[in-house]
Short mmCIF file of C-alpha atoms and ligand atoms in Angstrom, two decimals:
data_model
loop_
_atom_site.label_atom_id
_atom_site.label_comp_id
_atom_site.label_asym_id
_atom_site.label_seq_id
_atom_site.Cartn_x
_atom_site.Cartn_y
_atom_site.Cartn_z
CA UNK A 1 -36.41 83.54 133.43
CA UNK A 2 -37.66 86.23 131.59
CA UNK A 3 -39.95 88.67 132.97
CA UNK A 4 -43.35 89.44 131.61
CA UNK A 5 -44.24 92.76 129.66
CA UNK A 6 -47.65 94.10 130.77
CA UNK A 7 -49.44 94.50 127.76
CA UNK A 8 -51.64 97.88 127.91
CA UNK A 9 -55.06 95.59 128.08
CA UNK A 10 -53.57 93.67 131.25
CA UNK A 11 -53.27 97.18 133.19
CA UNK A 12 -56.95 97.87 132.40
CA UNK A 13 -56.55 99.49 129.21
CA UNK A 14 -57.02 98.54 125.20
CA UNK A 15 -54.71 101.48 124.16
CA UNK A 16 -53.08 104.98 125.03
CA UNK A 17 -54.44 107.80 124.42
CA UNK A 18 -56.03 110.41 126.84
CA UNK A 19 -58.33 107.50 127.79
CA UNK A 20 -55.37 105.84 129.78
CA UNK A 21 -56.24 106.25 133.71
CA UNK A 22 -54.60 109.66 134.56
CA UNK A 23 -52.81 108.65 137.51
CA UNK A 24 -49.50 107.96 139.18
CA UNK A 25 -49.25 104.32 140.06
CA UNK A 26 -46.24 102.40 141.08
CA UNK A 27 -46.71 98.09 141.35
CA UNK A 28 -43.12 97.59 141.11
CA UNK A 29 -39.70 99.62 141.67
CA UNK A 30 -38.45 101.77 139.22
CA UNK A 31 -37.39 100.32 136.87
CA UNK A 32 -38.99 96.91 137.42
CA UNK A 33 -38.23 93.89 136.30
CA UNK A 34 -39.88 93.62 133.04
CA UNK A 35 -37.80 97.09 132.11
CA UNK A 36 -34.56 95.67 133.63
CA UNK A 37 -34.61 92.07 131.29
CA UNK A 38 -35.50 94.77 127.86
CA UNK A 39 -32.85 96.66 129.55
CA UNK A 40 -30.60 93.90 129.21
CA UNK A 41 -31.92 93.24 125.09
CA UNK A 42 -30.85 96.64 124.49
CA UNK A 43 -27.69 96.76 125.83
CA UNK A 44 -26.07 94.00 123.95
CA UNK A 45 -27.91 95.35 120.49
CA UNK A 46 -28.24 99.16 120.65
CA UNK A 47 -25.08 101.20 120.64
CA UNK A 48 -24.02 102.63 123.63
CA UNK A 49 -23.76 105.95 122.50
CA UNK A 50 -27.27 106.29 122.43
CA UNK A 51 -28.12 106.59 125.90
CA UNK A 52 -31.87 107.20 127.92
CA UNK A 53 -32.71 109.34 131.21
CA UNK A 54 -34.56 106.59 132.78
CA UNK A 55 -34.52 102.71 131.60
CA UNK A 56 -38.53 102.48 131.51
CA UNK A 57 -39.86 100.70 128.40
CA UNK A 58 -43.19 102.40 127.67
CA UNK A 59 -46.22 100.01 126.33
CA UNK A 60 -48.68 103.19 126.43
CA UNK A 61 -49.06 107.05 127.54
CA UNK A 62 -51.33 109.99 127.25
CA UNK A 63 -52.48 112.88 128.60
CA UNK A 64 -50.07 113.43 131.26
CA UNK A 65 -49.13 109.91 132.06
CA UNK A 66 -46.55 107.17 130.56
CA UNK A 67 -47.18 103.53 131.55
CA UNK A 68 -44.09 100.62 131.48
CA UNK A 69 -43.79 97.46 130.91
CA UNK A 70 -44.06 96.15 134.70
CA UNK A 71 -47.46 98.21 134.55
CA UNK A 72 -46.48 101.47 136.15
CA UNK A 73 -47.90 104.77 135.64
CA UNK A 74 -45.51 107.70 135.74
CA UNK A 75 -46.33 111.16 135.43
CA UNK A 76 -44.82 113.14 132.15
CA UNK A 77 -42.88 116.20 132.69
CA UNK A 78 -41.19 115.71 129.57
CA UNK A 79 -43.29 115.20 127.12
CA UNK A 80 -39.94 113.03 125.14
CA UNK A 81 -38.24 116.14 125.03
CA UNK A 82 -41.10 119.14 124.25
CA UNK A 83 -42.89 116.84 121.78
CA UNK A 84 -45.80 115.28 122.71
CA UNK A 85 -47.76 118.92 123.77
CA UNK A 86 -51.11 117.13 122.12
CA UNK A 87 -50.39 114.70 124.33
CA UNK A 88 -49.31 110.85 123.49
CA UNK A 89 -51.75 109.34 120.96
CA UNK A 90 -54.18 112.57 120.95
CA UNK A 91 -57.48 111.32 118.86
CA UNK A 92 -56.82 114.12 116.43
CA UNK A 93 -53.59 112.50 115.57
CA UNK A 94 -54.50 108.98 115.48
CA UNK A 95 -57.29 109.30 113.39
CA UNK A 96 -55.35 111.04 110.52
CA UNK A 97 -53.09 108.89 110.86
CA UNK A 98 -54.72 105.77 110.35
CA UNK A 99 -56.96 107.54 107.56
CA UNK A 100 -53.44 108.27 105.90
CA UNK A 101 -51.89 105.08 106.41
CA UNK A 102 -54.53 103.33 104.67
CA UNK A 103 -54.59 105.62 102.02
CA UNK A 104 -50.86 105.54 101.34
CA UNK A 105 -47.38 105.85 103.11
CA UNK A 106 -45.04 107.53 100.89
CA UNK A 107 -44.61 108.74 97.26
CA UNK A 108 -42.03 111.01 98.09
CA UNK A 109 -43.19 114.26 97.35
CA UNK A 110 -40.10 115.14 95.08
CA UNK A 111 -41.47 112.60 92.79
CA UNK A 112 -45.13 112.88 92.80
CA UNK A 113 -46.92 114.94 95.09
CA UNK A 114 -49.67 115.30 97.73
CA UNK A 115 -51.88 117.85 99.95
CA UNK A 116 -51.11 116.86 102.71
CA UNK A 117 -47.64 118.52 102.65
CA UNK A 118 -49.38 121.72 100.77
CA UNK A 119 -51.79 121.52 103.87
CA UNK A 120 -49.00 121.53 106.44
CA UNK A 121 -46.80 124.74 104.51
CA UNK A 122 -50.39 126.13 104.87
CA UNK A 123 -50.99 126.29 107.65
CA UNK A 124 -47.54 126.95 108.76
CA UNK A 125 -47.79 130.55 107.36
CA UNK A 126 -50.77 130.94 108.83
CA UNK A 127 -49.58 130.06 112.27
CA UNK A 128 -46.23 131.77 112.45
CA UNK A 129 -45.54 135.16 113.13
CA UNK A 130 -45.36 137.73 110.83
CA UNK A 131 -48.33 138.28 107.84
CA UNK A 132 -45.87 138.53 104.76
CA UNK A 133 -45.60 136.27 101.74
CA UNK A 134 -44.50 132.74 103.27
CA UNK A 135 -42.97 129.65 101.76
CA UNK A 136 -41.92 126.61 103.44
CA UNK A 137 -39.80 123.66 103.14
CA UNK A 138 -40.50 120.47 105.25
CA UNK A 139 -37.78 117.70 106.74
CA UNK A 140 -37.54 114.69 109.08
CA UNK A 141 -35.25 115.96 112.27
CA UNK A 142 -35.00 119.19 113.49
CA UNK A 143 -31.55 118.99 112.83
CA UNK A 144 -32.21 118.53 109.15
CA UNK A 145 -34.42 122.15 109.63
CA UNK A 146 -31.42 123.82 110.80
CA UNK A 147 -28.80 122.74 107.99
CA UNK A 148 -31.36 123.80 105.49
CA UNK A 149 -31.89 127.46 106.95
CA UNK A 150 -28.41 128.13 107.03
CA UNK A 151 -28.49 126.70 103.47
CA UNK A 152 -31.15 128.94 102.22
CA UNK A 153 -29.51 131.85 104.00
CA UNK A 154 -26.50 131.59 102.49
CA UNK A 155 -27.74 130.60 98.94
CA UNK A 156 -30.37 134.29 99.07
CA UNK A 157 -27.59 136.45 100.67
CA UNK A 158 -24.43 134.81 98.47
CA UNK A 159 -22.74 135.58 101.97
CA UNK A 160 -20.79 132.78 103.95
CA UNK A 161 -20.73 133.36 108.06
CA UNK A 162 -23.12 132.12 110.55
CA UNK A 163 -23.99 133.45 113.98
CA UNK A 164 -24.50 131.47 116.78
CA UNK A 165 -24.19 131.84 120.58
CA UNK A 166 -22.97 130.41 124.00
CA UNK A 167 -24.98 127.75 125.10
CA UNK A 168 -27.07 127.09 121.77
CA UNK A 169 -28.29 124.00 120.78
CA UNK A 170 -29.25 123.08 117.23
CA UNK A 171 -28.30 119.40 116.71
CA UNK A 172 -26.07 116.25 115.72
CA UNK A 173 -25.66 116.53 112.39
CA UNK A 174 -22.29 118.13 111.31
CA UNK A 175 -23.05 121.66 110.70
CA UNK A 176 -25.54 121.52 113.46
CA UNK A 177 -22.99 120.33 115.54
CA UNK A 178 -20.53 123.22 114.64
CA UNK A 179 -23.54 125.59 115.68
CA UNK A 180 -24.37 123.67 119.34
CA UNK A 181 -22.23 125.17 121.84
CA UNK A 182 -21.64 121.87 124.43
CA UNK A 183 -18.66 119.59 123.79
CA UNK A 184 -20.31 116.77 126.24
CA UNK A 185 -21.99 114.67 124.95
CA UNK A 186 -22.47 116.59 121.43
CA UNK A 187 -19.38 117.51 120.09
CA UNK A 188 -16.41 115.64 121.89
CA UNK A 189 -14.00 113.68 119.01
CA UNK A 190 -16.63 114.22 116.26
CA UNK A 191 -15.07 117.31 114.46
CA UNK A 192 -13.59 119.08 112.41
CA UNK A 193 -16.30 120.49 112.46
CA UNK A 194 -18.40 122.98 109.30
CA UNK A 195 -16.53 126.35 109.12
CA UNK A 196 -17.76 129.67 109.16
CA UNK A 197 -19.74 129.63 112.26
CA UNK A 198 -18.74 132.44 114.77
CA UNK A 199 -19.76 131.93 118.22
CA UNK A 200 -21.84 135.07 120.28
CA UNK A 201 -21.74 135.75 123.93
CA UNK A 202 -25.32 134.85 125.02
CA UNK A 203 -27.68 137.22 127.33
CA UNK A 204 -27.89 134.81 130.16
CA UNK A 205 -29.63 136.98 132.94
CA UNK A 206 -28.14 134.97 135.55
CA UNK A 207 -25.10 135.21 134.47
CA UNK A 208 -23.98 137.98 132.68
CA UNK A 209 -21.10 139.45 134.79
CA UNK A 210 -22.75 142.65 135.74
CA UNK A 211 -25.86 141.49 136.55
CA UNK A 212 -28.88 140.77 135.13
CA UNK A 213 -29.90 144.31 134.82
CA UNK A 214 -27.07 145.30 132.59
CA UNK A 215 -27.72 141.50 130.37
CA UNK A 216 -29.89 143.26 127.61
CA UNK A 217 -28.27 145.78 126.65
CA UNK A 218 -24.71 144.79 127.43
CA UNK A 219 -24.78 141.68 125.82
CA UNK A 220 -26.40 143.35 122.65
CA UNK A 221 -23.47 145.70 122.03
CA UNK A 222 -20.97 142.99 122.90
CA UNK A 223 -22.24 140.91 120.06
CA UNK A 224 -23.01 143.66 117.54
CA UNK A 225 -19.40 144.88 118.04
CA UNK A 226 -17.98 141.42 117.67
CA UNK A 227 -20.10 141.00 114.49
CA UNK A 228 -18.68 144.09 113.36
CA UNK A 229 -14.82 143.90 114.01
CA UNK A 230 -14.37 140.18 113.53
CA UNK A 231 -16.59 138.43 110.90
CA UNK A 232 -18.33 142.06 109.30
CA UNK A 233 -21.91 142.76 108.81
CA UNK A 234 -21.79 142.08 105.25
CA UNK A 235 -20.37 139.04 105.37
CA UNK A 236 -22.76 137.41 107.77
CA UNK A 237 -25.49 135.17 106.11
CA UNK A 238 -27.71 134.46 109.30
CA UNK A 239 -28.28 135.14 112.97
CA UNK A 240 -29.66 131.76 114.58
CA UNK A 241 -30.86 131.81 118.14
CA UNK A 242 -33.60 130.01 119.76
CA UNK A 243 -36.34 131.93 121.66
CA UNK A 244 -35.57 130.32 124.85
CA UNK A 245 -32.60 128.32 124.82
CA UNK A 246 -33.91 124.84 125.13
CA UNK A 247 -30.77 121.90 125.84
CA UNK A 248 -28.46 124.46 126.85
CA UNK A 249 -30.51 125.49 130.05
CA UNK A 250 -33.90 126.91 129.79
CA UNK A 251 -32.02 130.37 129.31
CA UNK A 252 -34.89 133.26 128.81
CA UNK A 253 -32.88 136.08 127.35
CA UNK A 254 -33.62 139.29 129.18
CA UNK A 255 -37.01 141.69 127.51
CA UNK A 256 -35.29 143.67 124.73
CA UNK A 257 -32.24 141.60 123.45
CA UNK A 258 -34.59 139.22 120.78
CA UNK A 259 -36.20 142.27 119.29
CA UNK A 260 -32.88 144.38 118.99
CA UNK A 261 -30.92 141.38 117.50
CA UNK A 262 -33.41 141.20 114.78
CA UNK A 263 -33.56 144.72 113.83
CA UNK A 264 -29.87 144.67 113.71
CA UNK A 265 -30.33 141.99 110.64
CA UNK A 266 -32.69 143.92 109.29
CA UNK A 267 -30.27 146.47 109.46
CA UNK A 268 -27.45 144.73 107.21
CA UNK A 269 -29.88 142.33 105.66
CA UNK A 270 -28.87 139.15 107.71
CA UNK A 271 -31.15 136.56 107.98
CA UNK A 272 -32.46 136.15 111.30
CA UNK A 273 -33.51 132.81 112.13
CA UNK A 274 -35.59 131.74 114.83
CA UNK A 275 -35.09 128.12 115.88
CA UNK A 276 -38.44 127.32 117.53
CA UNK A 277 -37.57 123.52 117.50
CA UNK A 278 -38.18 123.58 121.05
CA UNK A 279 -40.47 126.48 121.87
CA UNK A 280 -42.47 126.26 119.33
CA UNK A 281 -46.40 124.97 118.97
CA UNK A 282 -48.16 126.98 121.78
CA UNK A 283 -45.16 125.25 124.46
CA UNK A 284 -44.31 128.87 125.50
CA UNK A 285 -48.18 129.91 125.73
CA UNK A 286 -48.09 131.25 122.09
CA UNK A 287 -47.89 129.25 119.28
CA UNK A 288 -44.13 130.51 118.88
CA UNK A 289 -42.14 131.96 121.15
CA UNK A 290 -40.92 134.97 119.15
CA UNK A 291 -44.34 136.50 119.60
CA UNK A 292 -44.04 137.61 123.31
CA UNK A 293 -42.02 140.14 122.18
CA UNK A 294 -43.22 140.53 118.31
CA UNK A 295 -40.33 139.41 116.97
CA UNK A 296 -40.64 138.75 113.27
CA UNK A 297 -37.98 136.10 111.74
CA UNK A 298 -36.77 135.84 108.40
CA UNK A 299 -36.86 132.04 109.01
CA UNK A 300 -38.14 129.82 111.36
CA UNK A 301 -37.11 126.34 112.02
CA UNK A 302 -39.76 123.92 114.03
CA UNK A 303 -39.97 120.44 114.61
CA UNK A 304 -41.02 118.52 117.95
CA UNK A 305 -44.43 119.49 118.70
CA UNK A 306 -45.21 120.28 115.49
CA UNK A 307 -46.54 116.69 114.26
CA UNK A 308 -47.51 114.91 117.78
CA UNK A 309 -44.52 112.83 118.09
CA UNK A 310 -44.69 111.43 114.18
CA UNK A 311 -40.77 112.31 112.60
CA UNK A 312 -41.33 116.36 110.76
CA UNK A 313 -39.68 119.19 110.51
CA UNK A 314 -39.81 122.66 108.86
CA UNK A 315 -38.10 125.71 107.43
CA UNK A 316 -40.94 128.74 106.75
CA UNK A 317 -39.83 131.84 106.04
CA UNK A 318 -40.12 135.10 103.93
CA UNK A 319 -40.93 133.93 100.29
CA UNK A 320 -38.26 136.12 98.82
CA UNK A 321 -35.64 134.15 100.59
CA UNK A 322 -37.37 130.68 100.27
CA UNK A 323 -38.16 130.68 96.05
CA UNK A 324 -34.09 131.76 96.03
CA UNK A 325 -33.13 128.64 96.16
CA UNK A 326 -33.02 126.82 92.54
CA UNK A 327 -35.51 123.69 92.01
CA UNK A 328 -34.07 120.71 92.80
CA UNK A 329 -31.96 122.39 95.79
CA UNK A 330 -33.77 121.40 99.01
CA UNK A 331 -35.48 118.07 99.35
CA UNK A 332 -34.90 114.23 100.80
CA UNK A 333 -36.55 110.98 100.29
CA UNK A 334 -38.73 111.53 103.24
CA UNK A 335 -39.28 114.86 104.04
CA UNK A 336 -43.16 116.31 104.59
CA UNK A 337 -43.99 111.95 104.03
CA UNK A 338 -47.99 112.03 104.15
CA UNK A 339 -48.39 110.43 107.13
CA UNK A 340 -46.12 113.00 109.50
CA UNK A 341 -48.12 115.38 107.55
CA UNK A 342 -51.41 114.07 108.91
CA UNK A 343 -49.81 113.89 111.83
CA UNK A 344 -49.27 117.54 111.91
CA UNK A 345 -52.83 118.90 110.87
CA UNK A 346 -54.11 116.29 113.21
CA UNK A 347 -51.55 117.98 115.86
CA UNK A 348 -52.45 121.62 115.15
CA UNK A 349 -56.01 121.65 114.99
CA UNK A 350 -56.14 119.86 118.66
CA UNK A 351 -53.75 122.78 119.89
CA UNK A 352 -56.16 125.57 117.86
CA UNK A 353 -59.29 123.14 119.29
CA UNK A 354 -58.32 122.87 122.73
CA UNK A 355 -56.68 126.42 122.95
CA UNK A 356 -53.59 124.66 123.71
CA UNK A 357 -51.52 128.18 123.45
CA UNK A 358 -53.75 129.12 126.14
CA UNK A 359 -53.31 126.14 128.19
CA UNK A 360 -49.70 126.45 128.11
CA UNK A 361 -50.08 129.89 129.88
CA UNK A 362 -52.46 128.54 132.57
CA UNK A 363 -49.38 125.48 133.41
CA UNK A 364 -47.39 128.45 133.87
CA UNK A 365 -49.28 130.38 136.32
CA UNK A 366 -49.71 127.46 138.07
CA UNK A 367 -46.41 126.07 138.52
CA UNK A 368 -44.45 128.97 138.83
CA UNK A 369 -45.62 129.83 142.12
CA UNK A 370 -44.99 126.52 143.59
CA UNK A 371 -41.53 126.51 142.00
CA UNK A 372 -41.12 130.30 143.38
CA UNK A 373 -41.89 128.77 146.99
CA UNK A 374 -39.63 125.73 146.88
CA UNK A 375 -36.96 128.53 145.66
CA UNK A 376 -37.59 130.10 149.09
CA UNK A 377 -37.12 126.94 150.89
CA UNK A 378 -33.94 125.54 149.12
CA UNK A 379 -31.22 128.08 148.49
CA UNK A 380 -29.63 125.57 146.11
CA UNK A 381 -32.27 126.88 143.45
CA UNK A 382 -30.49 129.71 142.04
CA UNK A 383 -33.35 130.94 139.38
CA UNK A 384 -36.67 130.34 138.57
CA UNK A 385 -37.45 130.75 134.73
CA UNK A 386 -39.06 130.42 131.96
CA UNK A 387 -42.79 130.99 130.10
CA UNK A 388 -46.05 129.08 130.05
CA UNK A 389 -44.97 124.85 129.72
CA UNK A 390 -41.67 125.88 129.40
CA UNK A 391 -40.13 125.90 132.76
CA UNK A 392 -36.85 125.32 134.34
CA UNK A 393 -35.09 125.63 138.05
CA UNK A 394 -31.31 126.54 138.28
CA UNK A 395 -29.00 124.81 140.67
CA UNK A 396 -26.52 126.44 142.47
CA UNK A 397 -23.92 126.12 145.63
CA UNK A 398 -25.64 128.79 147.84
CA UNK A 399 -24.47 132.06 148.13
CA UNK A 400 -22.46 131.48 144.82
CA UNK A 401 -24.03 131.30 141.12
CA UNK A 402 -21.68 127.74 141.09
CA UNK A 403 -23.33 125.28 139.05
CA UNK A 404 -24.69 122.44 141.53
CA UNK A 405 -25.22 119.50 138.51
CA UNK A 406 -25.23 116.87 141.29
CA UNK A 407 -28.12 118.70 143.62
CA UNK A 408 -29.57 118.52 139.71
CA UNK A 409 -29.04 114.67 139.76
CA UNK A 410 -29.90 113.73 142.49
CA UNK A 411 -33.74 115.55 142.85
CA UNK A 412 -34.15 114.17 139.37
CA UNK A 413 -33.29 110.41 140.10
CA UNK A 414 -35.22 110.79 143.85
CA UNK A 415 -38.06 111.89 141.43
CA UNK A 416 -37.91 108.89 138.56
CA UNK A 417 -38.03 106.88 141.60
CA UNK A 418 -41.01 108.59 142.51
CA UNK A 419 -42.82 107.88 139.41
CA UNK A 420 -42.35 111.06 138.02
CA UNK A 421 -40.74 112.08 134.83
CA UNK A 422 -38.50 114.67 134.75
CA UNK A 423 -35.43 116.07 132.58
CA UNK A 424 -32.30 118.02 132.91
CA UNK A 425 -29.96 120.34 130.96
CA UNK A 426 -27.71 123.35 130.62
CA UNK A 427 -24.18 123.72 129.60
CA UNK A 428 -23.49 123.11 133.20
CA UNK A 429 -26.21 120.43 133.55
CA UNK A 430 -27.41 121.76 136.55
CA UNK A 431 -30.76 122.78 135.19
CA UNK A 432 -34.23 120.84 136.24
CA UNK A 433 -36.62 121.33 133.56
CA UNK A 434 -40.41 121.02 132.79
CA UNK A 435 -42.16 120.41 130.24
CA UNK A 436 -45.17 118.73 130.72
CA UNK A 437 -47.44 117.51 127.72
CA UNK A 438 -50.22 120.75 127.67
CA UNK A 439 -53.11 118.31 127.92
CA UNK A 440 -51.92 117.30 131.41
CA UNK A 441 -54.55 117.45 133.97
CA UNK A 442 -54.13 119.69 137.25
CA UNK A 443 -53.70 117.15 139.60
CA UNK A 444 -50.85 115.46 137.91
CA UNK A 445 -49.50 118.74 137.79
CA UNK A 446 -49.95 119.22 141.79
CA UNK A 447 -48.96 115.55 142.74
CA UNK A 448 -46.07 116.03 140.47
CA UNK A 449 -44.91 119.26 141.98
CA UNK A 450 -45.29 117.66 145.57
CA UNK A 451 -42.60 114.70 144.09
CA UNK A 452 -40.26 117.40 143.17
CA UNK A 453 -41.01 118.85 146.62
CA UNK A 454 -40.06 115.50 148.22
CA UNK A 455 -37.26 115.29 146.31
CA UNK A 456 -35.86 118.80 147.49
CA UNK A 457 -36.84 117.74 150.86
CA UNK A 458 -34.44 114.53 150.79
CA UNK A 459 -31.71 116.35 148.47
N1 PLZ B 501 -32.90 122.86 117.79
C1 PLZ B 501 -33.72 124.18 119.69
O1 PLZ B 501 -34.10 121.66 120.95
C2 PLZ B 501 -33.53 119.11 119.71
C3 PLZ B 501 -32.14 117.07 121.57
C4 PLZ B 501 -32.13 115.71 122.12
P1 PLZ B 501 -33.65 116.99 116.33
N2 PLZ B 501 -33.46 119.08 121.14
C5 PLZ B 501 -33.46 117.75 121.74
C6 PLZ B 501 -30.79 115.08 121.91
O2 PLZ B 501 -30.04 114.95 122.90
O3 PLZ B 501 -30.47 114.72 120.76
C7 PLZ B 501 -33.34 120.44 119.03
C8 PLZ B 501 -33.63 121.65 119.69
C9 PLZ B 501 -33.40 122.86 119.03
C10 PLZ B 501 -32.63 121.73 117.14
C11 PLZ B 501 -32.83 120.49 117.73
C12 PLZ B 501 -32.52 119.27 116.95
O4 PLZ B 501 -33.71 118.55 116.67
O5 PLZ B 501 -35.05 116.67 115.89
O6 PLZ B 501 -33.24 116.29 117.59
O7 PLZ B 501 -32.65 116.84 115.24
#
């Protein structure tokens, strides 16, 4: 027999939204049965090499909870990946979506166009940093972003190479691929892979092999010099580094190294892209992450929380770089469709309405503490790190900096089986991180910081 799905009306609610009760509640085991038969449905019709964290079918979620389909509540550290930082079905979203629905659903805005997606590249110079001349481009994935920055890079500089670093991620897609570091899951059998993409030791304060002390400056005349003797300045098109590393482990680079990296481009006039797919839209407590240390990219790449969860992307940059690129050259049937675009304004005026940015920082200062003092108690937590919504815990075998991915595996499953949603990452994938939506309320925040607790406790 088939079990029933809880419809969102049967667990006391008509919808999501931030209306849904905020709170944990578990009426059956994790995953329950409802989830186990849709479990089932999807294995023998979705390919296997798409995979999930944690076999829960959602029927609803917002604010800082996700309900399934036996009726359970779970709390939301993950926000599907650093998306939903309005929060699941925020008002702002739905109602310009359903406006633009209405109105209509696609042109395609190659073939005859609309505001909304003028609205969007409006507000996207506004909101990113720098005050020059911007232009922008928008896309579906953020992987799409990325292949179209190194695209305009290379068509405004005429130059070939591309710089990329240890542990970056940047996406599936092929070229995106040749710029992610990880071969698991990302890479392995699915080359050869786009050329002319020269990998960069990373300044990973944790480990950078004289400490993290040295990481800054070290790692910045490590890469300059490699730059220099094995690709040459002038033949490098773009620099492309994210923020804060985001799949490959939460990796902060140390005060200093952003800033000098980009005046080095400046320098030989490469184009320094900042890929703020993951940082980006006040996650970091800024509205991009490049800002804490006033960092001004050529190009910036965003995606995620840019739109509330609706499918957009974007390239903005300096307008010089952007108008390079003939008509015709950039573009796809979908790309900036009207109703992501809604999506987006809807999106960014809750973040500039609700001080979002701000919010982010105030998530920060109160979970880093609590993470500090777990830290003290488990000496399997090798670093604590990150900025404002954006935070992660390191794993390691104590006394060592030996990645501990099973320590990693474990506190996360005891902690799905707690009701609480949490992810992992890192090259080493020993790397808890947290990203709650930013609209989360404080005592999700606490009762899901006493799970992890728990967790640690039984790890
Ligand atoms: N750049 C910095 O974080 C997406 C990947 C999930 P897409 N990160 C989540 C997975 O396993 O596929 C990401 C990112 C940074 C680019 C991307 C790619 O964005 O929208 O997933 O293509």
């Amino acid at each position: 027999m088939t079990a029933h799905i809880a419809q969102p009306e049967e667990t006391g609610q008509r919808s999501g939204g931030p209306a849904l009760p905020q709170e944990r509640r578990l009426v059956t085991e994790i995953p329950g049965p409802a989830s186990r038969d849709l479990l089932a449905r999807r294995q023998r019709s979705v390919a296997a090499g798409v995979s999930h964290v944690l076999p829960v079918f959602i029927t609803a979620a917002g604010g800082g909870v996700l309900v399934d389909a036996d009726g359970n509540s779970l709390i939301d550290f993950g926000s599907g990946i650093a998306v939903t930082s309005v929060g699941n079905s925020a008002p702002e979203v739905v109602e310009r979506v359903t406006e633009q629905v209405r109105s209509f659903t696609h042109t395609c805005f190659m073939v005859t166009p609309y505001e909304g997606y003028v609205a969007v590249c409006e507000q996207l110079a506004r909101r990113t940093p720098g005050d020059h001349d911007k232009r922008s481009a928008l896309f579906n994935s953020g992987a799409e972003a990325v292949e179209n920055a190194v695209k305009i890079a290379r068509h405004a500089t005429g130059r070939p190479a591309v710089v990329t670093f240890d542990h970056a991620y940047h996406g599936r897609t092929n070229l995106a691929m040749a710029l992610t570091a990880k071969n698991m899951p990302y890479k392995h059998r699915f080359g050869p892979f786009a050329g002319e993409i020269y990998r960069m030791p990373m300044a990973y304060p944790l480990r950078w092999p004289t400490g993290p002390t040295n990481c800054a400056q070290e790692a910045y005349a490590t890469v300059t010099e490699l730059i220099h003797s094995q690709i040459g300045e002038q033949n490098v098109a773009a620099l492309i580094i994210e923020p804060i590393q985001g799949e490959g482990g939460f990796v902060v680079p140390p005060v200093g190294f952003l800033p000098r990296l980009a005046e080095f481009c400046r320098t030989h006039g490469i184009v320094f892209i900042a890929d703020e797919i993951q940082t980006g839209f006040c996650r970091t407590g800024n509205w991009f992450a490049c800002e804490h240390e006033g960092v001004v990219p050529d190009l910036i790449t965003t995606a995620k929380g840019i739109a509330g969860g609706m499918p957009l992307a974007a390239v903005t940059g300096r307008a010089e770089l952007m108008d390079a690129v003939h008509p015709g050259g950039l573009g796809g049937t979908y790309g900036g469709n009207p109703v992501a675009c809604a999506a987006a304004l809807g999106a960014m005026q809750a973040m500039e309405d609700h001080d979002l940015a701000g919010r982010a920082r105030n998530i920060g200062a109160l979970m880093l503490p609590r993470l500090r003092a777990l830290a003290e108690r488990h000496p399997q937590i090798g670093d604590v790190r990150g900025r404002g919504a954006m935070l992660a815990i390191e794993l390691i075998r104590p006394g060592t900096i030996e990645p501990a991915p099973e320590v990693a595996n474990r506190v996360a499953a005891a902690c799905h089986t707690a009701g609480l949603m949490v992810l992992t990452c890192g090259t080493f994938g020993n790397v808890l991180r947290f990203l709650p939506p930013l609209v989360i309320s404080d005592h999700l925040l606490d009762e899901g910081l006493s799970i992890l607790a728990d967790a640690f406790a039984m790890a």
